[in-house]
Short mmCIF file of C-alpha atoms and ligand atoms in Angstrom, two decimals:
data_model
loop_
_atom_site.label_atom_id
_atom_site.label_comp_id
_atom_site.label_asym_id
_atom_site.label_seq_id
_atom_site.Cartn_x
_atom_site.Cartn_y
_atom_site.Cartn_z
CA MET A 2 -23.69 295.95 49.43
CA ILE A 3 -20.13 297.11 50.72
CA ASP A 4 -17.59 294.43 49.22
CA VAL A 5 -14.65 293.82 51.49
CA LEU A 6 -11.78 291.74 50.38
CA ILE A 7 -10.02 290.05 53.14
CA SER A 8 -6.48 288.74 52.64
CA GLY A 9 -6.05 285.39 54.91
CA GLY A 10 -8.07 282.66 55.98
CA GLY A 11 -6.28 281.70 59.35
CA ILE A 12 -8.19 283.03 62.32
CA ALA A 13 -8.56 286.75 62.20
CA GLY A 14 -9.77 286.30 58.46
CA PRO A 15 -12.86 284.30 59.15
CA VAL A 16 -14.08 285.97 62.29
CA LEU A 17 -14.11 289.29 60.56
CA ALA A 18 -15.97 287.66 57.68
CA TRP A 19 -18.44 286.24 60.05
CA TRP A 20 -19.17 289.57 61.71
CA LEU A 21 -18.90 291.76 58.53
CA ARG A 22 -21.54 289.24 56.80
CA ARG A 23 -23.63 289.45 59.88
CA TYR A 24 -23.54 293.32 60.00
CA GLY A 25 -24.64 293.28 56.13
CA PHE A 26 -21.46 293.57 54.19
CA ARG A 27 -20.34 291.16 51.35
CA PRO A 28 -17.05 289.63 52.45
CA THR A 29 -14.40 287.64 50.16
CA ILE A 30 -11.64 285.79 51.54
CA VAL A 31 -8.57 285.13 49.61
CA GLU A 32 -6.18 282.50 51.11
CA ARG A 33 -2.87 281.56 49.57
CA ALA A 34 -2.94 278.10 50.54
CA PRO A 35 -4.98 275.59 48.40
CA ALA A 36 -7.27 274.73 51.59
CA PRO A 37 -7.70 275.79 55.22
CA ARG A 38 -4.23 275.35 56.71
CA HIS A 39 -4.65 273.06 59.67
CA GLY A 40 -1.10 273.20 61.09
CA GLY A 41 0.38 274.46 64.12
CA TYR A 42 0.52 273.90 67.78
CA LYS A 43 -2.30 274.26 70.55
CA VAL A 44 -3.37 277.92 71.29
CA ASP A 45 -5.24 279.71 74.15
CA ILE A 46 -8.12 281.49 73.88
CA ARG A 47 -9.13 283.69 76.60
CA GLY A 48 -10.47 286.78 78.29
CA ALA A 49 -12.24 289.05 75.93
CA ALA A 50 -11.71 286.46 72.82
CA LEU A 51 -14.00 284.22 74.66
CA GLN A 52 -16.72 286.57 75.00
CA VAL A 53 -16.20 287.08 71.03
CA ILE A 54 -16.52 283.43 70.48
CA ASP A 55 -19.67 283.13 72.79
CA ARG A 56 -21.32 285.93 70.62
CA MET A 57 -20.64 283.81 67.65
CA GLY A 58 -22.17 280.88 69.33
CA LEU A 59 -19.19 278.82 69.00
CA ARG A 60 -18.20 278.39 72.65
CA GLU A 61 -19.51 274.82 72.71
CA HIS A 62 -17.38 273.75 69.34
CA ILE A 63 -14.41 275.18 71.16
CA ARG A 64 -15.17 273.18 74.18
CA CYS A 65 -15.56 270.00 72.38
CA HIS A 66 -11.93 270.14 71.04
CA ASP A 67 -10.19 271.28 74.01
CA THR A 68 -6.64 269.78 74.22
CA ASP A 69 -7.54 268.63 77.73
CA MET A 70 -3.98 268.62 78.62
CA ARG A 71 -3.28 267.34 82.16
CA LEU A 72 0.59 266.94 82.65
CA THR A 73 4.00 268.56 81.66
CA ARG A 74 6.99 266.37 82.23
CA PHE A 75 10.65 267.77 82.13
CA VAL A 76 12.85 265.39 81.24
CA ASP A 77 17.00 264.93 80.92
CA ALA A 78 18.95 263.73 78.15
CA ASP A 79 18.32 260.22 78.90
CA GLY A 80 14.46 260.58 79.51
CA GLY A 81 14.73 260.54 83.20
CA GLN A 82 12.32 262.87 84.93
CA LEU A 83 13.52 266.43 86.52
CA ALA A 84 10.15 267.80 87.48
CA THR A 85 6.46 268.14 86.81
CA MET A 86 3.71 270.50 86.51
CA ASP A 87 -0.13 270.70 86.02
CA ALA A 88 -0.35 271.60 82.43
CA ARG A 89 -2.96 274.33 82.84
CA VAL A 90 -0.66 276.03 85.25
CA PHE A 91 2.18 275.50 82.62
CA GLY A 92 0.16 276.90 80.11
CA GLY A 93 -0.82 280.11 82.28
CA ARG A 94 -4.40 278.96 81.89
CA GLU A 95 -7.30 279.21 84.53
CA GLY A 96 -11.14 279.52 84.68
CA ASP A 97 -12.87 279.21 81.47
CA ASP A 98 -9.35 279.52 79.47
CA ALA A 99 -9.46 277.02 76.38
CA GLU A 100 -6.59 275.39 74.69
CA ILE A 101 -7.32 274.45 71.30
CA MET A 102 -5.11 272.92 68.43
CA ARG A 103 -4.80 275.88 65.98
CA GLY A 104 -6.10 273.41 63.24
CA ASP A 105 -9.13 272.97 64.88
CA LEU A 106 -9.73 276.27 65.67
CA VAL A 107 -9.41 277.39 61.90
CA ARG A 108 -11.76 274.33 60.65
CA ILE A 109 -14.54 275.54 63.28
CA LEU A 110 -14.12 279.08 61.98
CA THR A 111 -14.02 278.21 58.27
CA GLU A 112 -16.97 276.16 58.64
CA ALA A 113 -18.93 278.96 60.53
CA THR A 114 -18.14 280.97 57.46
CA VAL A 115 -18.65 278.84 54.38
CA ASP A 116 -22.37 279.96 54.00
CA GLY A 117 -22.31 283.61 52.63
CA VAL A 118 -18.61 284.23 52.43
CA GLU A 119 -16.75 283.69 49.00
CA TYR A 120 -13.52 281.93 49.51
CA ILE A 121 -10.64 281.96 47.05
CA PHE A 122 -8.31 279.19 47.82
CA GLY A 123 -4.83 279.00 46.25
CA ASP A 124 -4.52 282.73 45.34
CA SER A 125 -2.89 286.05 46.58
CA ILE A 126 -3.44 289.58 46.01
CA ALA A 127 -0.60 290.80 43.51
CA ALA A 128 -1.11 294.67 43.52
CA LEU A 129 -3.63 297.27 44.98
CA ALA A 130 -4.66 300.40 43.16
CA PRO A 131 -6.61 302.63 45.41
CA HIS A 132 -8.94 305.04 43.50
CA GLY A 133 -11.69 307.39 45.01
CA SER A 134 -14.53 304.93 45.47
CA GLY A 135 -12.73 301.68 45.75
CA VAL A 136 -9.48 299.62 45.55
CA GLY A 137 -8.56 297.69 42.12
CA VAL A 138 -7.16 294.28 43.11
CA THR A 139 -4.91 292.38 40.73
CA PHE A 140 -4.42 288.60 42.01
CA GLU A 141 -1.62 286.44 41.08
CA ARG A 142 -4.17 283.91 39.48
CA SER A 143 -7.82 285.17 39.38
CA SER A 144 -9.12 287.90 37.21
CA PRO A 145 -9.01 291.57 38.44
CA ARG A 146 -11.81 293.01 40.83
CA THR A 147 -12.70 296.03 42.52
CA PHE A 148 -13.71 296.00 46.10
CA ASP A 149 -14.90 298.83 48.32
CA LEU A 150 -12.35 297.99 51.33
CA VAL A 151 -9.39 295.46 51.52
CA ILE A 152 -8.26 293.95 54.97
CA GLY A 153 -4.97 292.29 55.37
CA ALA A 154 -5.52 289.29 57.84
CA ASP A 155 -2.54 287.68 56.09
CA GLY A 156 -0.49 286.90 59.32
CA LEU A 157 3.02 288.17 60.49
CA HIS A 158 4.46 288.16 56.93
CA SER A 159 1.51 290.20 55.56
CA THR A 160 1.52 290.67 51.81
CA VAL A 161 -1.32 293.65 52.13
CA ARG A 162 0.96 295.61 54.53
CA ARG A 163 3.99 295.41 52.10
CA LEU A 164 1.55 296.52 49.32
CA ALA A 165 -0.07 299.06 51.22
CA PHE A 166 2.41 300.53 53.40
CA GLY A 167 5.46 299.71 50.99
CA PRO A 168 8.42 297.28 51.85
CA GLU A 169 10.69 299.88 53.74
CA ALA A 170 7.78 299.80 56.40
CA SER A 171 9.22 296.87 57.83
CA PRO A 172 7.82 296.67 61.31
CA LEU A 173 8.74 293.28 62.55
CA ARG A 174 10.63 293.39 65.88
CA SER A 175 12.55 290.30 66.39
CA LEU A 176 12.44 288.51 69.94
CA GLY A 177 15.62 286.52 68.71
CA HIS A 178 14.16 283.11 68.69
CA HIS A 179 12.43 280.80 66.10
CA ILE A 180 9.63 278.31 66.47
CA ALA A 181 8.98 275.03 64.60
CA ILE A 182 6.04 272.60 64.93
CA PHE A 183 5.26 269.37 63.06
CA PRO A 184 3.51 266.01 63.71
CA VAL A 185 5.26 263.05 65.03
CA PRO A 186 3.56 259.59 63.68
CA GLY A 187 2.24 257.64 66.52
CA HIS A 188 1.34 258.27 70.23
CA PHE A 189 4.91 258.56 71.43
CA GLY A 190 3.38 256.97 74.51
CA LEU A 191 1.53 259.99 75.76
CA ASP A 192 -1.88 260.72 76.58
CA ARG A 193 -2.56 264.38 77.22
CA THR A 194 0.73 264.90 78.47
CA GLU A 195 3.93 266.98 77.30
CA LEU A 196 7.43 266.02 77.57
CA MET A 197 9.97 268.98 77.77
CA HIS A 198 13.58 268.86 77.47
CA VAL A 199 15.45 272.22 77.91
CA THR A 200 19.20 272.69 77.34
CA PRO A 201 20.80 276.10 77.07
CA GLY A 202 19.30 278.19 74.22
CA ARG A 203 17.07 275.59 73.23
CA THR A 204 13.77 273.92 74.36
CA VAL A 205 12.22 270.80 72.76
CA GLY A 206 8.72 269.51 73.53
CA VAL A 207 6.70 266.53 72.40
CA TYR A 208 2.86 266.10 73.24
CA ARG A 209 -0.43 264.36 72.43
CA THR A 210 -3.69 266.02 73.17
CA ALA A 211 -7.09 264.40 73.79
CA GLY A 212 -7.63 261.59 71.26
CA ALA A 213 -5.35 262.83 68.78
CA PRO A 214 -3.91 260.11 66.40
CA ASP A 215 -0.45 261.51 66.46
CA ALA A 216 1.75 263.46 68.77
CA ARG A 217 3.28 266.92 67.76
CA ALA A 218 6.89 268.21 68.32
CA MET A 219 7.82 271.93 69.15
CA PHE A 220 11.35 273.14 68.96
CA LEU A 221 12.16 276.59 70.15
CA PHE A 222 15.44 278.00 69.93
CA ARG A 223 17.64 281.00 69.87
CA SER A 224 18.80 282.37 66.53
CA PRO A 225 19.82 285.65 65.15
CA ALA A 226 17.39 288.07 64.00
CA GLY A 227 17.81 287.73 60.24
CA GLU A 228 14.76 287.21 58.34
CA HIS A 229 14.01 283.78 56.61
CA SER A 230 11.73 282.77 53.95
CA ASP A 231 8.44 281.81 55.34
CA ARG A 232 7.78 279.61 52.30
CA ASP A 233 10.73 277.84 51.64
CA VAL A 234 10.13 274.65 53.90
CA THR A 235 13.36 272.70 52.54
CA ALA A 236 15.22 275.54 53.79
CA GLN A 237 13.32 275.84 56.93
CA LYS A 238 13.97 272.30 57.88
CA ALA A 239 17.72 272.60 57.07
CA LEU A 240 17.73 275.55 59.61
CA LEU A 241 16.21 273.40 62.39
CA THR A 242 18.50 270.34 61.76
CA GLU A 243 21.47 272.73 62.00
CA ALA A 244 20.44 274.32 65.28
CA PHE A 245 19.62 270.96 66.96
CA ALA A 246 22.74 269.02 65.81
CA GLY A 247 24.29 266.83 68.32
CA GLN A 248 21.20 267.26 70.82
CA GLY A 249 20.37 264.32 73.09
CA TRP A 250 17.06 262.90 74.25
CA GLN A 251 14.43 262.03 71.58
CA VAL A 252 15.72 264.62 69.36
CA PRO A 253 17.45 262.75 66.67
CA ARG A 254 14.16 260.72 66.36
CA LEU A 255 12.04 263.73 66.30
CA LEU A 256 14.26 265.34 63.38
CA GLU A 257 13.96 262.09 61.66
CA ALA A 258 10.22 262.45 61.61
CA MET A 259 10.51 265.99 60.70
CA ARG A 260 11.93 264.85 57.30
CA ASP A 261 8.87 263.61 56.16
CA ALA A 262 6.50 265.95 57.87
CA ALA A 263 3.99 267.66 55.30
CA ASP A 264 2.42 269.89 57.75
CA PHE A 265 5.34 271.70 59.12
CA TYR A 266 5.51 275.17 60.78
CA LEU A 267 8.51 277.58 61.26
CA ASP A 268 8.57 281.01 61.87
CA SER A 269 10.50 283.67 63.97
CA PHE A 270 9.37 284.94 67.25
CA SER A 271 8.38 288.59 65.98
CA GLN A 272 6.05 291.07 66.46
CA ALA A 273 4.42 293.48 64.04
CA ARG A 274 4.66 297.19 65.35
CA LEU A 275 3.29 299.79 63.22
CA PRO A 276 2.55 303.28 63.77
CA ARG A 277 -0.81 303.00 62.12
CA TRP A 278 -2.66 300.18 60.72
CA SER A 279 -4.82 301.74 58.14
CA THR A 280 -4.10 303.71 54.82
CA GLY A 281 -7.35 305.08 52.93
CA ARG A 282 -9.48 302.09 52.24
CA VAL A 283 -7.02 299.41 53.51
CA THR A 284 -6.44 298.39 56.82
CA LEU A 285 -4.83 295.25 58.91
CA VAL A 286 -6.18 292.89 61.45
CA GLY A 287 -4.36 290.18 63.69
CA ASP A 288 -0.84 289.27 63.12
CA ALA A 289 -0.44 291.29 60.27
CA ALA A 290 -1.11 294.30 62.28
CA TYR A 291 0.00 293.47 65.80
CA GLY A 292 1.21 290.17 65.76
CA PRO A 293 2.35 289.60 69.35
CA SER A 294 4.46 286.39 68.80
CA PRO A 295 3.62 282.77 69.95
CA ALA A 296 5.74 283.70 73.06
CA SER A 297 2.68 286.05 74.08
CA GLY A 298 0.32 283.23 74.21
CA GLN A 299 -2.34 285.76 72.93
CA GLY A 300 -1.82 285.73 69.11
CA SER A 301 -5.29 283.87 68.54
CA SER A 302 -7.10 285.83 70.91
CA LEU A 303 -5.90 289.11 69.52
CA GLY A 304 -6.99 288.21 66.17
CA ILE A 305 -10.37 287.05 67.26
CA VAL A 306 -10.69 290.31 69.25
CA GLY A 307 -9.21 292.45 66.57
CA ALA A 308 -11.63 291.28 63.87
CA TYR A 309 -14.89 291.71 66.11
CA VAL A 310 -13.61 295.14 67.02
CA LEU A 311 -12.98 296.07 63.22
CA ALA A 312 -16.09 294.60 61.98
CA THR A 313 -18.33 296.45 64.62
CA ALA A 314 -16.33 299.90 63.95
CA LEU A 315 -16.93 299.58 60.31
CA ALA A 316 -20.72 298.79 60.88
CA GLU A 317 -21.33 301.39 63.28
CA ALA A 318 -19.51 303.74 60.78
CA GLY A 319 -21.85 302.80 58.00
CA GLY A 320 -19.15 301.15 56.02
CA ASP A 321 -16.99 304.58 56.11
CA PRO A 322 -13.48 303.53 56.19
CA GLU A 323 -12.18 306.74 57.66
CA VAL A 324 -14.51 306.93 60.33
CA GLY A 325 -14.36 302.82 61.18
CA PHE A 326 -10.70 302.33 60.84
CA ALA A 327 -9.86 304.85 63.25
CA ASP A 328 -12.21 303.83 65.70
CA TYR A 329 -10.98 300.42 65.53
CA GLU A 330 -7.62 301.60 66.06
CA ARG A 331 -8.37 303.87 68.82
CA ARG A 332 -10.19 301.04 70.88
CA MET A 333 -7.88 298.31 69.80
CA ARG A 334 -4.33 299.67 69.84
CA PRO A 335 -4.10 299.92 73.85
CA PHE A 336 -5.28 296.05 74.20
CA ALA A 337 -2.77 294.98 71.41
CA GLU A 338 0.27 296.71 73.13
CA THR A 339 -0.68 295.38 76.44
CA ASN A 340 -0.77 291.73 75.24
CA GLN A 341 2.28 291.98 73.15
CA ALA A 342 4.16 293.23 76.16
CA LEU A 343 3.73 289.73 77.73
CA ALA A 344 6.11 288.25 75.10
CA ASP A 345 9.20 289.61 76.41
CA ARG A 346 8.27 288.70 79.84
CA ASN A 347 7.29 284.71 78.74
CA ILE A 348 10.37 284.29 76.60
CA LYS A 349 12.89 284.48 79.48
CA GLY A 350 11.08 281.40 81.04
CA MET A 351 10.63 279.32 77.69
CA VAL A 352 14.27 279.14 76.65
CA LEU A 353 16.95 279.53 79.45
CA GLY A 354 20.36 280.66 78.80
CA SER A 355 22.56 278.55 81.07
CA ALA A 356 22.79 275.12 82.81
CA ALA A 357 22.64 276.77 86.26
CA GLN A 358 19.48 278.55 85.27
CA ILE A 359 18.02 275.27 84.01
CA ARG A 360 19.01 273.47 87.20
CA PHE A 361 17.43 276.39 89.27
CA GLN A 362 14.20 276.07 87.46
CA MET A 363 13.67 272.31 87.83
CA LEU A 364 14.53 272.51 91.57
CA MET A 365 11.88 275.25 91.84
CA LEU A 366 9.37 273.16 90.21
CA ARG A 367 10.23 270.38 92.18
CA LEU A 368 10.02 272.26 95.35
CA MET A 369 6.84 274.52 94.28
CA PRO A 370 4.11 271.69 95.40
CA HIS A 371 5.68 271.79 99.07
CA LEU A 372 6.04 275.68 99.28
CA PRO A 373 3.53 277.77 101.59
CA GLY A 374 2.98 280.49 98.95
CA ARG A 375 2.40 278.08 96.12
CA GLU A 376 -0.96 279.57 95.17
CA SER A 377 0.44 283.23 95.06
CA MET A 378 3.49 282.09 93.09
CA ILE A 379 1.06 280.71 90.36
CA ARG A 380 -0.95 284.08 90.58
CA ARG A 381 2.03 285.92 89.98
CA VAL A 382 2.21 283.95 86.67
CA THR A 383 -1.29 283.97 85.43
CA GLU A 384 -2.50 287.55 86.87
CA PRO A 385 -0.66 289.59 84.16
CA ILE A 386 -2.10 287.24 81.57
CA ARG A 387 -5.42 287.48 82.76
CA ARG A 388 -5.23 291.43 83.17
CA ALA A 389 -4.00 291.66 79.43
CA ALA A 390 -6.45 289.33 77.79
CA ASN A 391 -9.51 291.23 79.74
CA GLY A 392 -7.74 294.70 79.06
CA ILE A 393 -10.63 295.76 76.66
CA THR A 394 -14.42 296.77 77.00
CA LEU A 395 -15.83 295.15 73.76
CA PRO A 396 -18.09 297.49 72.06
CA GLU A 397 -21.99 295.78 71.98
CA PRO A 398 -22.53 294.08 68.20
CA ALA A 399 -23.57 296.92 65.73
CA PRO A 400 -27.14 297.09 64.39
CA LEU A 401 -27.24 295.72 60.78
CA LEU A 402 -26.43 298.07 58.04
CA ALA A 403 -29.74 299.30 57.23
CA LEU A 404 -29.04 300.49 53.55
CA HIS A 405 -27.40 297.26 52.13
CA GLY A 406 -30.07 294.84 52.07
CA ALA A 407 -28.77 293.09 55.19
CA ALA A 408 -32.11 291.37 55.73
CA ASP A 409 -30.61 287.95 54.04
CA VAL A 410 -28.14 287.45 56.68
CA VAL A 411 -30.45 287.46 59.58
CA GLY A 412 -30.93 284.05 60.97
CA GLN A 413 -27.42 283.09 61.54
CA ASP A 414 -27.19 280.96 64.70
CA ALA A 415 -25.64 283.48 67.16
CA ASP A 416 -27.73 284.81 70.08
CA ARG A 417 -27.81 288.22 69.45
CA PRO A 418 -28.42 290.60 72.10
C1 FAD B 23 0.03 277.25 59.69
C2 FAD B 23 0.34 278.13 60.98
C3 FAD B 23 0.63 277.74 62.10
C4 FAD B 23 0.45 278.52 63.27
N1 FAD B 23 1.09 277.93 64.52
C5 FAD B 23 1.22 278.59 65.55
C6 FAD B 23 1.59 278.03 66.94
O1 FAD B 23 1.62 277.13 66.98
N2 FAD B 23 1.16 278.92 68.02
C7 FAD B 23 1.18 280.06 68.04
O2 FAD B 23 1.10 280.92 68.89
N3 FAD B 23 0.79 280.68 66.81
C8 FAD B 23 0.93 279.97 65.45
N4 FAD B 23 0.35 280.44 64.26
C9 FAD B 23 0.33 281.74 64.54
C10 FAD B 23 -1.22 282.09 65.01
O3 FAD B 23 -2.21 281.37 64.42
C11 FAD B 23 -1.35 283.62 65.13
O4 FAD B 23 -0.88 284.28 66.07
C12 FAD B 23 -2.93 283.78 65.34
O5 FAD B 23 -3.43 283.17 64.86
C13 FAD B 23 -3.46 285.18 64.45
O6 FAD B 23 -4.13 284.89 63.42
P1 FAD B 23 -4.16 285.69 61.94
O7 FAD B 23 -5.28 285.19 61.51
O8 FAD B 23 -3.85 287.14 62.21
O9 FAD B 23 -2.81 285.05 61.43
P2 FAD B 23 -2.52 283.29 60.90
O10 FAD B 23 -3.12 282.57 61.97
O11 FAD B 23 -0.94 283.27 60.60
O12 FAD B 23 -3.35 283.39 59.48
C14 FAD B 23 -3.00 284.18 58.46
C15 FAD B 23 -3.43 283.53 57.34
O13 FAD B 23 -3.25 284.12 55.91
C16 FAD B 23 -2.64 283.43 54.97
N5 FAD B 23 -1.82 284.33 54.21
C17 FAD B 23 -0.68 284.55 54.27
N6 FAD B 23 -0.09 285.34 53.23
C18 FAD B 23 -1.12 285.31 52.45
C19 FAD B 23 -1.29 286.01 51.16
N7 FAD B 23 -0.08 286.69 50.56
N8 FAD B 23 -2.65 285.81 50.46
C20 FAD B 23 -3.70 285.28 51.24
N9 FAD B 23 -3.19 284.45 52.16
C21 FAD B 23 -2.17 284.53 52.84
C22 FAD B 23 -2.04 282.11 55.54
O14 FAD B 23 -1.72 280.98 54.86
C23 FAD B 23 -2.94 281.98 56.81
O15 FAD B 23 -3.99 280.92 56.56
C24 FAD B 23 0.41 279.75 63.10
C25 FAD B 23 0.15 280.39 61.98
C26 FAD B 23 0.07 279.28 60.84
C27 FAD B 23 -0.17 280.09 59.61
#
């Protein structure tokens, strides 16, 4: 058996583990959090990522947890309605595109991998010592072990990336904004509706998805490129409070709710850009390698597709990292770059710079239902997303690794072609 250590049990990590196990590898996931992290916003799954989900037999699970959002309402500082929009159009979704709470997606993927994948929660890789035939791994808590391959699926601020490529290889490209997300107790009077309040340099949203017990708040704001700690929640909450001080609408009430929010997420809008994703027996997948930022709407889909392409390339290469990693990068890089490019375009519509821009956008939204070219205007928004999301021809699933006692993985519930 080829032993593979995956750092990170978010989205790319479990998808990778699922496919590696299916192909006859022995994956272990080490996740820094003490349990699967269920926080976050609603995320889209579309295009090639849906094909991967189909091949895993998980489409119905995803469909059952669709957010089923119906309406986006833009409101002024007094809560008065400025404009409305169909929520699917607002999210750039069409056809089969799915929207799901990130936490639900993590739960579905974790449950799909719980059999046959070793999970180590509450730990992190502390050091990597590659040698000829494997990688010695020191953990922060667990005893040291040796693995054949190590894969960083540990998100935008990847530890594996730092350990394997060095701290000086700081590839994060800031888009100059931060996003914060947290639950707000109660319904907030909402049912599958999102309220948006837009002021220059800042956007605040609050929404409640189908059947959710609580609403969720999203704060998006311009901020300098400076790195912030992705662990110190107290400092993150202070940053948010400062950024939205003196704002109207329901902002004070939402910030009040934030103080007690245990499930709080804040990060910069940044993209990972690396000249190469692999070194020796170590590679990166998902946000760690090519995080596109939430502004792209494609982070989860890229993680899912990248994990499948990587696992399949490794299986086709018989576990040889040199061949498998090179093939993964050759297939995946153009797709990742096309999807990263969506973010720069999208961010301009998510946070507006001036009161005049906001007035113009609201006017356009109010006029849109009455304009003759409405359908083609909508297509101008969705078409680049659709093209990017489908911009890869997925390899067929690989045969099981013949040499490594793969028989025990046959019988998982996917419909293998
Ligand atoms: C809590 C959370 C909320 C998010 N919310 C949103 C959102 O609302 N909208 C959006 O577009 N994107 C969000 N993202 C990012 C989005 O989920 C990713 O773009 C996408 O899912 C890519 O998946 P990934 O598996 O590569 O990375 P992630 O989903 O970020 O998963 C990385 C995983 O690695 C773990 N990890 C980090 N460091 C270590 C370490 N040293 N050792 C072990 N494990 C480690 C993390 O705890 C996490 O579980 C969120 C990410 C997180 C972690």
